[in-house]
Amino acid sequence: QKEVEQDPGPLSVPEGAIVSLNCTYSNSAFQYFMWYRQYSRKGPELLMYTYSSGNKEDGRFTAQVDKSSKYISLFIRDSQPSDSATYLCAMNGRNTGFQKLVFGTGTRLLVSP
Amino acid sequence: DTAVSQTPKYLVTQMGNDKSIKCEQNLGHDTMYWYKQDSKKFLKIMFSYNNKELIINETVPNRFSPKSPDKAHLNLHINSLELGDSAVYFCASSLATGEEAFFGQGTRLTVV
């Protein structure tokens, strides 16, 4: 079993939809959680960074962490075709000596006009 | 003003050759990384350096040798390339070890 699980998709939605992307993890020592967006043939780009359980909002993006369920989510409101990309979750914690990020496999999102 | 830049962007080479990928960051970060992304988009750390010192070596074949001449540069040399080395290699940097990483645009290596 991978340390971080993420549905690979693709997830296809119409423009304007609310998108929910999720990751589950197995090790309760993870403490820092990130979401990256990766466009085709580009490097991953940091979108959101959270530490504690709860919600963090940035524009159309909301990151949610539920440490008790070992589950994190990224919500995208009013999705746009330009949001079409692969979204990767990443996390870090005592189990990694805080020295490296462990990534999910990514979810491919397609937003159609 | 690219924050993390790596060269070349594309590399096509024959099995058995030796090749290098260069990386530079102008963010003033102390830590640099090499990641490998396979065809299924899985990103796996290979090496990390903190202020020129090797911190992580993730069971990578010793055909791969990283070198950090200073904290702004981290190069990757690969000897005796194999078909299975074909992947996209990303350089990244972070302010400190394990913090949020900023990635370069990747080097797409194809071994034929």
JSON list of C-alpha atoms in Angstrom, two decimals:
[
{"chain": "A", "resi": 1, "resn": "GLN", "atom": "CA", "xyz": [0.00, 0.00, 0.00]},
{"chain": "A", "resi": 2, "resn": "LYS", "atom": "CA", "xyz": [1.34, 3.42, -0.98]},
{"chain": "A", "resi": 3, "resn": "GLU", "atom": "CA", "xyz": [1.83, 5.96, 1.81]},
{"chain": "A", "resi": 4, "resn": "VAL", "atom": "CA", "xyz": [-0.34, 8.47, -0.03]},
{"chain": "A", "resi": 5, "resn": "GLU", "atom": "CA", "xyz": [-3.26, 7.41, -2.22]},
{"chain": "A", "resi": 6, "resn": "GLN", "atom": "CA", "xyz": [-4.85, 9.56, -4.88]},
{"chain": "A", "resi": 7, "resn": "ASP", "atom": "CA", "xyz": [-7.38, 8.63, -7.56]},
{"chain": "A", "resi": 8, "resn": "PRO", "atom": "CA", "xyz": [-5.62, 9.10, -10.92]},
{"chain": "A", "resi": 9, "resn": "GLY", "atom": "CA", "xyz": [-8.80, 10.15, -12.74]},
{"chain": "A", "resi": 10, "resn": "PRO", "atom": "CA", "xyz": [-9.32, 11.62, -15.22]},
{"chain": "A", "resi": 11, "resn": "LEU", "atom": "CA", "xyz": [-12.02, 13.67, -13.58]},
{"chain": "A", "resi": 12, "resn": "SER", "atom": "CA", "xyz": [-14.12, 15.43, -16.23]},
{"chain": "A", "resi": 13, "resn": "VAL", "atom": "CA", "xyz": [-16.36, 18.34, -15.25]},
{"chain": "A", "resi": 14, "resn": "PRO", "atom": "CA", "xyz": [-18.15, 21.17, -17.10]},
{"chain": "A", "resi": 15, "resn": "GLU", "atom": "CA", "xyz": [-16.96, 24.74, -16.72]},
{"chain": "A", "resi": 16, "resn": "GLY", "atom": "CA", "xyz": [-18.36, 26.36, -13.57]},
{"chain": "A", "resi": 17, "resn": "ALA", "atom": "CA", "xyz": [-18.59, 23.12, -11.59]},
{"chain": "A", "resi": 18, "resn": "ILE", "atom": "CA", "xyz": [-17.21, 22.69, -8.09]},
{"chain": "A", "resi": 19, "resn": "VAL", "atom": "CA", "xyz": [-14.36, 20.21, -8.13]},
{"chain": "A", "resi": 20, "resn": "SER", "atom": "CA", "xyz": [-13.30, 18.05, -5.22]},
{"chain": "A", "resi": 21, "resn": "LEU", "atom": "CA", "xyz": [-9.87, 16.40, -5.30]},
{"chain": "A", "resi": 22, "resn": "ASN", "atom": "CA", "xyz": [-8.81, 14.10, -2.50]},
{"chain": "A", "resi": 23, "resn": "CYS", "atom": "CA", "xyz": [-5.90, 12.22, -0.96]},
{"chain": "A", "resi": 24, "resn": "THR", "atom": "CA", "xyz": [-5.77, 9.68, 1.81]},
{"chain": "A", "resi": 25, "resn": "TYR", "atom": "CA", "xyz": [-2.67, 8.76, 3.73]},
{"chain": "A", "resi": 26, "resn": "SER", "atom": "CA", "xyz": [-1.71, 6.00, 6.08]},
{"chain": "A", "resi": 27, "resn": "ASN", "atom": "CA", "xyz": [0.84, 7.54, 8.43]},
{"chain": "A", "resi": 28, "resn": "SER", "atom": "CA", "xyz": [-0.51, 9.78, 11.18]},
{"chain": "A", "resi": 29, "resn": "ALA", "atom": "CA", "xyz": [2.92, 11.41, 11.54]},
{"chain": "A", "resi": 30, "resn": "PHE", "atom": "CA", "xyz": [2.33, 13.55, 8.43]},
{"chain": "A", "resi": 31, "resn": "GLN", "atom": "CA", "xyz": [1.82, 17.14, 9.56]},
{"chain": "A", "resi": 32, "resn": "TYR", "atom": "CA", "xyz": [2.35, 19.43, 6.57]},
{"chain": "A", "resi": 33, "resn": "PHE", "atom": "CA", "xyz": [0.16, 19.17, 3.50]},
{"chain": "A", "resi": 34, "resn": "MET", "atom": "CA", "xyz": [0.51, 20.71, 0.07]},
{"chain": "A", "resi": 35, "resn": "TRP", "atom": "CA", "xyz": [-1.29, 20.77, -3.23]},
{"chain": "A", "resi": 36, "resn": "TYR", "atom": "CA", "xyz": [0.57, 21.18, -6.49]},
{"chain": "A", "resi": 37, "resn": "ARG", "atom": "CA", "xyz": [-0.81, 21.79, -9.98]},
{"chain": "A", "resi": 38, "resn": "GLN", "atom": "CA", "xyz": [1.06, 20.41, -12.96]},
{"chain": "A", "resi": 39, "resn": "TYR", "atom": "CA", "xyz": [0.23, 21.41, -16.50]},
{"chain": "A", "resi": 40, "resn": "SER", "atom": "CA", "xyz": [1.23, 19.08, -19.31]},
{"chain": "A", "resi": 41, "resn": "ARG", "atom": "CA", "xyz": [5.00, 19.16, -19.94]},
{"chain": "A", "resi": 42, "resn": "LYS", "atom": "CA", "xyz": [5.59, 21.62, -17.11]},
{"chain": "A", "resi": 43, "resn": "GLY", "atom": "CA", "xyz": [6.93, 21.37, -13.57]},
{"chain": "A", "resi": 44, "resn": "PRO", "atom": "CA", "xyz": [4.62, 21.11, -10.54]},
{"chain": "A", "resi": 45, "resn": "GLU", "atom": "CA", "xyz": [3.57, 24.47, -9.18]},
{"chain": "A", "resi": 46, "resn": "LEU", "atom": "CA", "xyz": [2.69, 24.99, -5.49]},
{"chain": "A", "resi": 47, "resn": "LEU", "atom": "CA", "xyz": [-0.97, 25.94, -4.99]},
{"chain": "A", "resi": 48, "resn": "MET", "atom": "CA", "xyz": [-1.71, 25.55, -1.31]},
{"chain": "A", "resi": 49, "resn": "TYR", "atom": "CA", "xyz": [0.17, 24.77, 1.90]},
{"chain": "A", "resi": 50, "resn": "THR", "atom": "CA", "xyz": [-1.53, 23.81, 5.16]},
{"chain": "A", "resi": 51, "resn": "TYR", "atom": "CA", "xyz": [-0.40, 22.62, 8.54]},
{"chain": "A", "resi": 52, "resn": "SER", "atom": "CA", "xyz": [-3.31, 22.04, 10.85]},
{"chain": "A", "resi": 53, "resn": "SER", "atom": "CA", "xyz": [-6.68, 20.39, 10.47]},
{"chain": "A", "resi": 54, "resn": "GLY", "atom": "CA", "xyz": [-9.35, 22.68, 9.05]},
{"chain": "A", "resi": 55, "resn": "ASN", "atom": "CA", "xyz": [-9.80, 24.81, 5.96]},
{"chain": "A", "resi": 56, "resn": "LYS", "atom": "CA", "xyz": [-7.59, 27.28, 4.16]},
{"chain": "A", "resi": 57, "resn": "GLU", "atom": "CA", "xyz": [-8.95, 29.41, 1.35]},
{"chain": "A", "resi": 58, "resn": "ASP", "atom": "CA", "xyz": [-7.16, 31.20, -1.48]},
{"chain": "A", "resi": 59, "resn": "GLY", "atom": "CA", "xyz": [-9.38, 32.67, -4.16]},
{"chain": "A", "resi": 60, "resn": "ARG", "atom": "CA", "xyz": [-11.31, 29.86, -5.86]},
{"chain": "A", "resi": 61, "resn": "PHE", "atom": "CA", "xyz": [-9.25, 27.20, -4.04]},
{"chain": "A", "resi": 62, "resn": "THR", "atom": "CA", "xyz": [-9.94, 25.73, -0.60]},
{"chain": "A", "resi": 63, "resn": "ALA", "atom": "CA", "xyz": [-7.69, 23.16, 1.04]},
{"chain": "A", "resi": 64, "resn": "GLN", "atom": "CA", "xyz": [-9.17, 21.00, 3.76]},
{"chain": "A", "resi": 65, "resn": "VAL", "atom": "CA", "xyz": [-7.31, 18.72, 6.16]},
{"chain": "A", "resi": 66, "resn": "ASP", "atom": "CA", "xyz": [-8.91, 16.10, 8.39]},
{"chain": "A", "resi": 67, "resn": "LYS", "atom": "CA", "xyz": [-6.10, 14.52, 10.37]},
{"chain": "A", "resi": 68, "resn": "SER", "atom": "CA", "xyz": [-8.42, 12.24, 12.32]},
{"chain": "A", "resi": 69, "resn": "SER", "atom": "CA", "xyz": [-9.53, 10.58, 9.07]},
{"chain": "A", "resi": 70, "resn": "LYS", "atom": "CA", "xyz": [-6.13, 10.99, 7.37]},
{"chain": "A", "resi": 71, "resn": "TYR", "atom": "CA", "xyz": [-7.85, 12.70, 4.47]},
{"chain": "A", "resi": 72, "resn": "ILE", "atom": "CA", "xyz": [-7.12, 15.92, 2.64]},
{"chain": "A", "resi": 73, "resn": "SER", "atom": "CA", "xyz": [-9.11, 17.69, -0.05]},
{"chain": "A", "resi": 74, "resn": "LEU", "atom": "CA", "xyz": [-8.74, 20.49, -2.54]},
{"chain": "A", "resi": 75, "resn": "PHE", "atom": "CA", "xyz": [-11.93, 22.22, -3.68]},
{"chain": "A", "resi": 76, "resn": "ILE", "atom": "CA", "xyz": [-12.01, 24.38, -6.79]},
{"chain": "A", "resi": 77, "resn": "ARG", "atom": "CA", "xyz": [-15.02, 26.67, -7.16]},
{"chain": "A", "resi": 78, "resn": "ASP", "atom": "CA", "xyz": [-16.25, 27.97, -10.51]},
{"chain": "A", "resi": 79, "resn": "SER", "atom": "CA", "xyz": [-13.83, 25.70, -12.37]},
{"chain": "A", "resi": 80, "resn": "GLN", "atom": "CA", "xyz": [-12.34, 27.01, -15.60]},
{"chain": "A", "resi": 81, "resn": "PRO", "atom": "CA", "xyz": [-10.84, 25.23, -18.64]},
{"chain": "A", "resi": 82, "resn": "SER", "atom": "CA", "xyz": [-7.50, 26.70, -17.53]},
{"chain": "A", "resi": 83, "resn": "ASP", "atom": "CA", "xyz": [-7.78, 24.55, -14.38]},
{"chain": "A", "resi": 84, "resn": "SER", "atom": "CA", "xyz": [-7.31, 21.45, -16.55]},
{"chain": "A", "resi": 85, "resn": "ALA", "atom": "CA", "xyz": [-4.12, 19.91, -15.19]},
{"chain": "A", "resi": 86, "resn": "THR", "atom": "CA", "xyz": [-2.86, 17.15, -12.91]},
{"chain": "A", "resi": 87, "resn": "TYR", "atom": "CA", "xyz": [-3.20, 17.92, -9.22]},
{"chain": "A", "resi": 88, "resn": "LEU", "atom": "CA", "xyz": [-0.73, 16.32, -6.83]},
{"chain": "A", "resi": 89, "resn": "CYS", "atom": "CA", "xyz": [-0.96, 16.24, -3.08]},
{"chain": "A", "resi": 90, "resn": "ALA", "atom": "CA", "xyz": [2.25, 16.16, -1.05]},
{"chain": "A", "resi": 91, "resn": "MET", "atom": "CA", "xyz": [2.96, 15.80, 2.63]},
{"chain": "A", "resi": 92, "resn": "ASN", "atom": "CA", "xyz": [5.74, 15.80, 5.19]},
{"chain": "A", "resi": 93, "resn": "GLY", "atom": "CA", "xyz": [6.15, 14.91, 8.82]},
{"chain": "A", "resi": 94, "resn": "ARG", "atom": "CA", "xyz": [8.10, 13.20, 11.60]},
{"chain": "A", "resi": 95, "resn": "ASN", "atom": "CA", "xyz": [8.01, 9.92, 9.69]},
{"chain": "A", "resi": 96, "resn": "THR", "atom": "CA", "xyz": [10.20, 11.46, 7.01]},
{"chain": "A", "resi": 97, "resn": "GLY", "atom": "CA", "xyz": [12.36, 13.32, 9.51]},
{"chain": "A", "resi": 98, "resn": "PHE", "atom": "CA", "xyz": [10.74, 16.42, 7.99]},
{"chain": "A", "resi": 99, "resn": "GLN", "atom": "CA", "xyz": [13.31, 16.01, 5.24]},
{"chain": "A", "resi": 100, "resn": "LYS", "atom": "CA", "xyz": [11.28, 15.16, 2.18]},
{"chain": "A", "resi": 101, "resn": "LEU", "atom": "CA", "xyz": [7.87, 15.50, 0.60]},
{"chain": "A", "resi": 102, "resn": "VAL", "atom": "CA", "xyz": [5.90, 12.35, -0.18]},
{"chain": "A", "resi": 103, "resn": "PHE", "atom": "CA", "xyz": [3.68, 12.81, -3.21]},
{"chain": "A", "resi": 104, "resn": "GLY", "atom": "CA", "xyz": [0.43, 11.23, -4.30]},
{"chain": "A", "resi": 105, "resn": "THR", "atom": "CA", "xyz": [0.22, 9.91, -7.84]},
{"chain": "A", "resi": 106, "resn": "GLY", "atom": "CA", "xyz": [-1.85, 12.89, -9.01]},
{"chain": "A", "resi": 107, "resn": "THR", "atom": "CA", "xyz": [-5.41, 13.32, -10.28]},
{"chain": "A", "resi": 108, "resn": "ARG", "atom": "CA", "xyz": [-5.91, 14.50, -13.85]},
{"chain": "A", "resi": 109, "resn": "LEU", "atom": "CA", "xyz": [-8.67, 17.11, -14.10]},
{"chain": "A", "resi": 110, "resn": "LEU", "atom": "CA", "xyz": [-10.38, 18.06, -17.35]},
{"chain": "A", "resi": 111, "resn": "VAL", "atom": "CA", "xyz": [-12.70, 21.10, -17.35]},
{"chain": "A", "resi": 112, "resn": "SER", "atom": "CA", "xyz": [-14.69, 21.38, -20.55]},
{"chain": "A", "resi": 113, "resn": "PRO", "atom": "CA", "xyz": [-16.05, 24.74, -21.82]},
{"chain": "B", "resi": 1, "resn": "ASP", "atom": "CA", "xyz": [13.69, 35.51, -14.16]},
{"chain": "B", "resi": 2, "resn": "THR", "atom": "CA", "xyz": [13.20, 31.76, -13.86]},
{"chain": "B", "resi": 3, "resn": "ALA", "atom": "CA", "xyz": [13.43, 30.68, -10.22]},
{"chain": "B", "resi": 4, "resn": "VAL", "atom": "CA", "xyz": [14.58, 27.09, -10.81]},
{"chain": "B", "resi": 5, "resn": "SER", "atom": "CA", "xyz": [16.05, 26.43, -14.22]},
{"chain": "B", "resi": 6, "resn": "GLN", "atom": "CA", "xyz": [17.37, 23.17, -15.57]},
{"chain": "B", "resi": 7, "resn": "THR", "atom": "CA", "xyz": [19.05, 22.26, -18.83]},
{"chain": "B", "resi": 8, "resn": "PRO", "atom": "CA", "xyz": [18.54, 20.66, -21.19]},
{"chain": "B", "resi": 9, "resn": "LYS", "atom": "CA", "xyz": [14.75, 20.50, -21.50]},
{"chain": "B", "resi": 10, "resn": "TYR", "atom": "CA", "xyz": [14.90, 17.45, -23.76]},
{"chain": "B", "resi": 11, "resn": "LEU", "atom": "CA", "xyz": [17.56, 14.77, -23.98]},
{"chain": "B", "resi": 12, "resn": "VAL", "atom": "CA", "xyz": [17.49, 11.83, -26.36]},
{"chain": "B", "resi": 13, "resn": "THR", "atom": "CA", "xyz": [20.42, 9.46, -26.14]},
{"chain": "B", "resi": 14, "resn": "GLN", "atom": "CA", "xyz": [21.47, 5.89, -26.77]},
{"chain": "B", "resi": 15, "resn": "MET", "atom": "CA", "xyz": [21.79, 3.14, -24.19]},
{"chain": "B", "resi": 16, "resn": "GLY", "atom": "CA", "xyz": [25.19, 3.04, -22.58]},
{"chain": "B", "resi": 17, "resn": "ASN", "atom": "CA", "xyz": [25.90, 6.76, -22.97]},
{"chain": "B", "resi": 18, "resn": "ASP", "atom": "CA", "xyz": [26.75, 9.14, -20.12]},
{"chain": "B", "resi": 19, "resn": "LYS", "atom": "CA", "xyz": [24.80, 12.38, -19.79]},
{"chain": "B", "resi": 20, "resn": "SER", "atom": "CA", "xyz": [24.43, 15.32, -17.39]},
{"chain": "B", "resi": 21, "resn": "ILE", "atom": "CA", "xyz": [21.56, 17.57, -16.39]},
{"chain": "B", "resi": 22, "resn": "LYS", "atom": "CA", "xyz": [22.24, 20.95, -14.81]},
{"chain": "B", "resi": 23, "resn": "CYS", "atom": "CA", "xyz": [20.11, 22.89, -12.35]},
{"chain": "B", "resi": 24, "resn": "GLU", "atom": "CA", "xyz": [20.34, 26.36, -10.90]},
{"chain": "B", "resi": 25, "resn": "GLN", "atom": "CA", "xyz": [18.08, 28.24, -8.49]},
{"chain": "B", "resi": 26, "resn": "ASN", "atom": "CA", "xyz": [18.06, 31.97, -7.83]},
{"chain": "B", "resi": 27, "resn": "LEU", "atom": "CA", "xyz": [15.69, 31.87, -4.85]},
{"chain": "B", "resi": 28, "resn": "GLY", "atom": "CA", "xyz": [18.41, 31.87, -2.21]},
{"chain": "B", "resi": 29, "resn": "HIS", "atom": "CA", "xyz": [17.20, 28.47, -0.94]},
{"chain": "B", "resi": 30, "resn": "ASP", "atom": "CA", "xyz": [19.44, 26.18, 1.07]},
{"chain": "B", "resi": 31, "resn": "THR", "atom": "CA", "xyz": [18.03, 22.85, -0.13]},
{"chain": "B", "resi": 32, "resn": "MET", "atom": "CA", "xyz": [17.90, 21.38, -3.63]},
{"chain": "B", "resi": 33, "resn": "TYR", "atom": "CA", "xyz": [16.42, 18.12, -4.89]},
{"chain": "B", "resi": 34, "resn": "TRP", "atom": "CA", "xyz": [16.27, 15.78, -7.83]},
{"chain": "B", "resi": 35, "resn": "TYR", "atom": "CA", "xyz": [12.95, 14.05, -8.46]},
{"chain": "B", "resi": 36, "resn": "LYS", "atom": "CA", "xyz": [12.07, 11.44, -11.08]},
{"chain": "B", "resi": 37, "resn": "GLN", "atom": "CA", "xyz": [8.57, 11.37, -12.60]},
{"chain": "B", "resi": 38, "resn": "ASP", "atom": "CA", "xyz": [7.58, 8.20, -14.40]},
{"chain": "B", "resi": 39, "resn": "SER", "atom": "CA", "xyz": [5.05, 7.76, -17.19]},
{"chain": "B", "resi": 40, "resn": "LYS", "atom": "CA", "xyz": [2.24, 7.48, -14.63]},
{"chain": "B", "resi": 41, "resn": "LYS", "atom": "CA", "xyz": [3.12, 10.89, -13.22]},
{"chain": "B", "resi": 42, "resn": "PHE", "atom": "CA", "xyz": [4.44, 9.49, -9.92]},
{"chain": "B", "resi": 43, "resn": "LEU", "atom": "CA", "xyz": [7.02, 11.89, -8.47]},
{"chain": "B", "resi": 44, "resn": "LYS", "atom": "CA", "xyz": [9.73, 10.20, -6.44]},
{"chain": "B", "resi": 45, "resn": "ILE", "atom": "CA", "xyz": [12.60, 11.90, -4.67]},
{"chain": "B", "resi": 46, "resn": "MET", "atom": "CA", "xyz": [16.08, 10.75, -5.69]},
{"chain": "B", "resi": 47, "resn": "PHE", "atom": "CA", "xyz": [18.47, 13.07, -3.85]},
{"chain": "B", "resi": 48, "resn": "SER", "atom": "CA", "xyz": [18.45, 16.14, -1.69]},
{"chain": "B", "resi": 49, "resn": "TYR", "atom": "CA", "xyz": [21.28, 18.46, -0.77]},
{"chain": "B", "resi": 50, "resn": "ASN", "atom": "CA", "xyz": [21.29, 21.03, 1.98]},
{"chain": "B", "resi": 51, "resn": "ASN", "atom": "CA", "xyz": [23.92, 23.72, 1.59]},
{"chain": "B", "resi": 52, "resn": "LYS", "atom": "CA", "xyz": [26.04, 21.42, -0.64]},
{"chain": "B", "resi": 53, "resn": "GLU", "atom": "CA", "xyz": [25.75, 18.47, 1.74]},
{"chain": "B", "resi": 54, "resn": "LEU", "atom": "CA", "xyz": [23.98, 15.25, 0.68]},
{"chain": "B", "resi": 55, "resn": "ILE", "atom": "CA", "xyz": [20.96, 14.68, 2.92]},
{"chain": "B", "resi": 56, "resn": "ILE", "atom": "CA", "xyz": [18.89, 12.08, 1.10]},
{"chain": "B", "resi": 57, "resn": "ASN", "atom": "CA", "xyz": [19.92, 9.33, -1.30]},
{"chain": "B", "resi": 58, "resn": "GLU", "atom": "CA", "xyz": [16.81, 7.28, -2.00]},
{"chain": "B", "resi": 59, "resn": "THR", "atom": "CA", "xyz": [18.26, 3.93, -3.04]},
{"chain": "B", "resi": 60, "resn": "VAL", "atom": "CA", "xyz": [19.18, 5.26, -6.44]},
{"chain": "B", "resi": 61, "resn": "PRO", "atom": "CA", "xyz": [21.60, 3.15, -8.58]},
{"chain": "B", "resi": 62, "resn": "ASN", "atom": "CA", "xyz": [25.12, 4.47, -8.24]},
{"chain": "B", "resi": 63, "resn": "ARG", "atom": "CA", "xyz": [25.11, 5.19, -11.98]},
{"chain": "B", "resi": 64, "resn": "PHE", "atom": "CA", "xyz": [23.40, 8.39, -10.85]},
{"chain": "B", "resi": 65, "resn": "SER", "atom": "CA", "xyz": [25.77, 10.86, -9.24]},
{"chain": "B", "resi": 66, "resn": "PRO", "atom": "CA", "xyz": [24.63, 14.26, -8.05]},
{"chain": "B", "resi": 67, "resn": "LYS", "atom": "CA", "xyz": [27.06, 17.13, -7.53]},
{"chain": "B", "resi": 68, "resn": "SER", "atom": "CA", "xyz": [26.45, 20.42, -5.78]},
{"chain": "B", "resi": 69, "resn": "PRO", "atom": "CA", "xyz": [29.29, 22.90, -6.40]},
{"chain": "B", "resi": 70, "resn": "ASP", "atom": "CA", "xyz": [27.45, 25.54, -4.36]},
{"chain": "B", "resi": 71, "resn": "LYS", "atom": "CA", "xyz": [24.01, 25.84, -2.78]},
{"chain": "B", "resi": 72, "resn": "ALA", "atom": "CA", "xyz": [22.53, 27.43, -5.90]},
{"chain": "B", "resi": 73, "resn": "HIS", "atom": "CA", "xyz": [23.51, 24.57, -8.21]},
{"chain": "B", "resi": 74, "resn": "LEU", "atom": "CA", "xyz": [22.78, 20.86, -8.27]},
{"chain": "B", "resi": 75, "resn": "ASN", "atom": "CA", "xyz": [23.78, 18.76, -11.25]},
{"chain": "B", "resi": 76, "resn": "LEU", "atom": "CA", "xyz": [22.95, 15.15, -12.05]},
{"chain": "B", "resi": 77, "resn": "HIS", "atom": "CA", "xyz": [25.31, 12.91, -13.97]},
{"chain": "B", "resi": 78, "resn": "ILE", "atom": "CA", "xyz": [24.09, 9.56, -15.24]},
{"chain": "B", "resi": 79, "resn": "ASN", "atom": "CA", "xyz": [26.50, 6.85, -16.42]},
{"chain": "B", "resi": 80, "resn": "SER", "atom": "CA", "xyz": [25.72, 3.91, -18.69]},
{"chain": "B", "resi": 81, "resn": "LEU", "atom": "CA", "xyz": [22.16, 4.97, -19.44]},
{"chain": "B", "resi": 82, "resn": "GLU", "atom": "CA", "xyz": [19.51, 2.24, -19.56]},
{"chain": "B", "resi": 83, "resn": "LEU", "atom": "CA", "xyz": [16.09, 2.14, -21.21]},
{"chain": "B", "resi": 84, "resn": "GLY", "atom": "CA", "xyz": [14.45, 2.24, -17.77]},
{"chain": "B", "resi": 85, "resn": "ASP", "atom": "CA", "xyz": [16.05, 5.60, -17.05]},
{"chain": "B", "resi": 86, "resn": "SER", "atom": "CA", "xyz": [13.64, 7.22, -19.52]},
{"chain": "B", "resi": 87, "resn": "ALA", "atom": "CA", "xyz": [11.52, 9.63, -17.47]},
{"chain": "B", "resi": 88, "resn": "VAL", "atom": "CA", "xyz": [11.15, 13.31, -16.66]},
{"chain": "B", "resi": 89, "resn": "TYR", "atom": "CA", "xyz": [13.70, 14.52, -14.13]},
{"chain": "B", "resi": 90, "resn": "PHE", "atom": "CA", "xyz": [12.80, 17.54, -12.03]},
{"chain": "B", "resi": 91, "resn": "CYS", "atom": "CA", "xyz": [15.08, 19.74, -10.04]},
{"chain": "B", "resi": 92, "resn": "ALA", "atom": "CA", "xyz": [13.50, 21.57, -7.10]},
{"chain": "B", "resi": 93, "resn": "SER", "atom": "CA", "xyz": [14.56, 23.79, -4.24]},
{"chain": "B", "resi": 94, "resn": "SER", "atom": "CA", "xyz": [13.16, 24.78, -0.86]},
{"chain": "B", "resi": 95, "resn": "LEU", "atom": "CA", "xyz": [14.07, 27.29, 1.79]},
{"chain": "B", "resi": 96, "resn": "ALA", "atom": "CA", "xyz": [14.95, 24.50, 4.20]},
{"chain": "B", "resi": 97, "resn": "THR", "atom": "CA", "xyz": [14.92, 20.71, 4.07]},
{"chain": "B", "resi": 98, "resn": "GLY", "atom": "CA", "xyz": [11.45, 19.25, 3.64]},
{"chain": "B", "resi": 99, "resn": "GLU", "atom": "CA", "xyz": [9.62, 22.53, 3.19]},
{"chain": "B", "resi": 100, "resn": "GLU", "atom": "CA", "xyz": [7.44, 23.38, 0.22]},
{"chain": "B", "resi": 101, "resn": "ALA", "atom": "CA", "xyz": [9.44, 22.81, -2.93]},
{"chain": "B", "resi": 102, "resn": "PHE", "atom": "CA", "xyz": [9.65, 24.92, -6.08]},
{"chain": "B", "resi": 103, "resn": "PHE", "atom": "CA", "xyz": [10.21, 22.95, -9.25]},
{"chain": "B", "resi": 104, "resn": "GLY", "atom": "CA", "xyz": [12.03, 23.52, -12.51]},
{"chain": "B", "resi": 105, "resn": "GLN", "atom": "CA", "xyz": [10.37, 22.81, -15.84]},
{"chain": "B", "resi": 106, "resn": "GLY", "atom": "CA", "xyz": [11.82, 19.30, -16.07]},
{"chain": "B", "resi": 107, "resn": "THR", "atom": "CA", "xyz": [14.21, 17.42, -18.36]},
{"chain": "B", "resi": 108, "resn": "ARG", "atom": "CA", "xyz": [12.54, 14.79, -20.50]},
{"chain": "B", "resi": 109, "resn": "LEU", "atom": "CA", "xyz": [15.11, 12.02, -20.91]},
{"chain": "B", "resi": 110, "resn": "THR", "atom": "CA", "xyz": [14.53, 9.38, -23.58]},
{"chain": "B", "resi": 111, "resn": "VAL", "atom": "CA", "xyz": [16.96, 6.48, -23.82]},
{"chain": "B", "resi": 112, "resn": "VAL", "atom": "CA", "xyz": [16.79, 4.56, -27.10]}
]
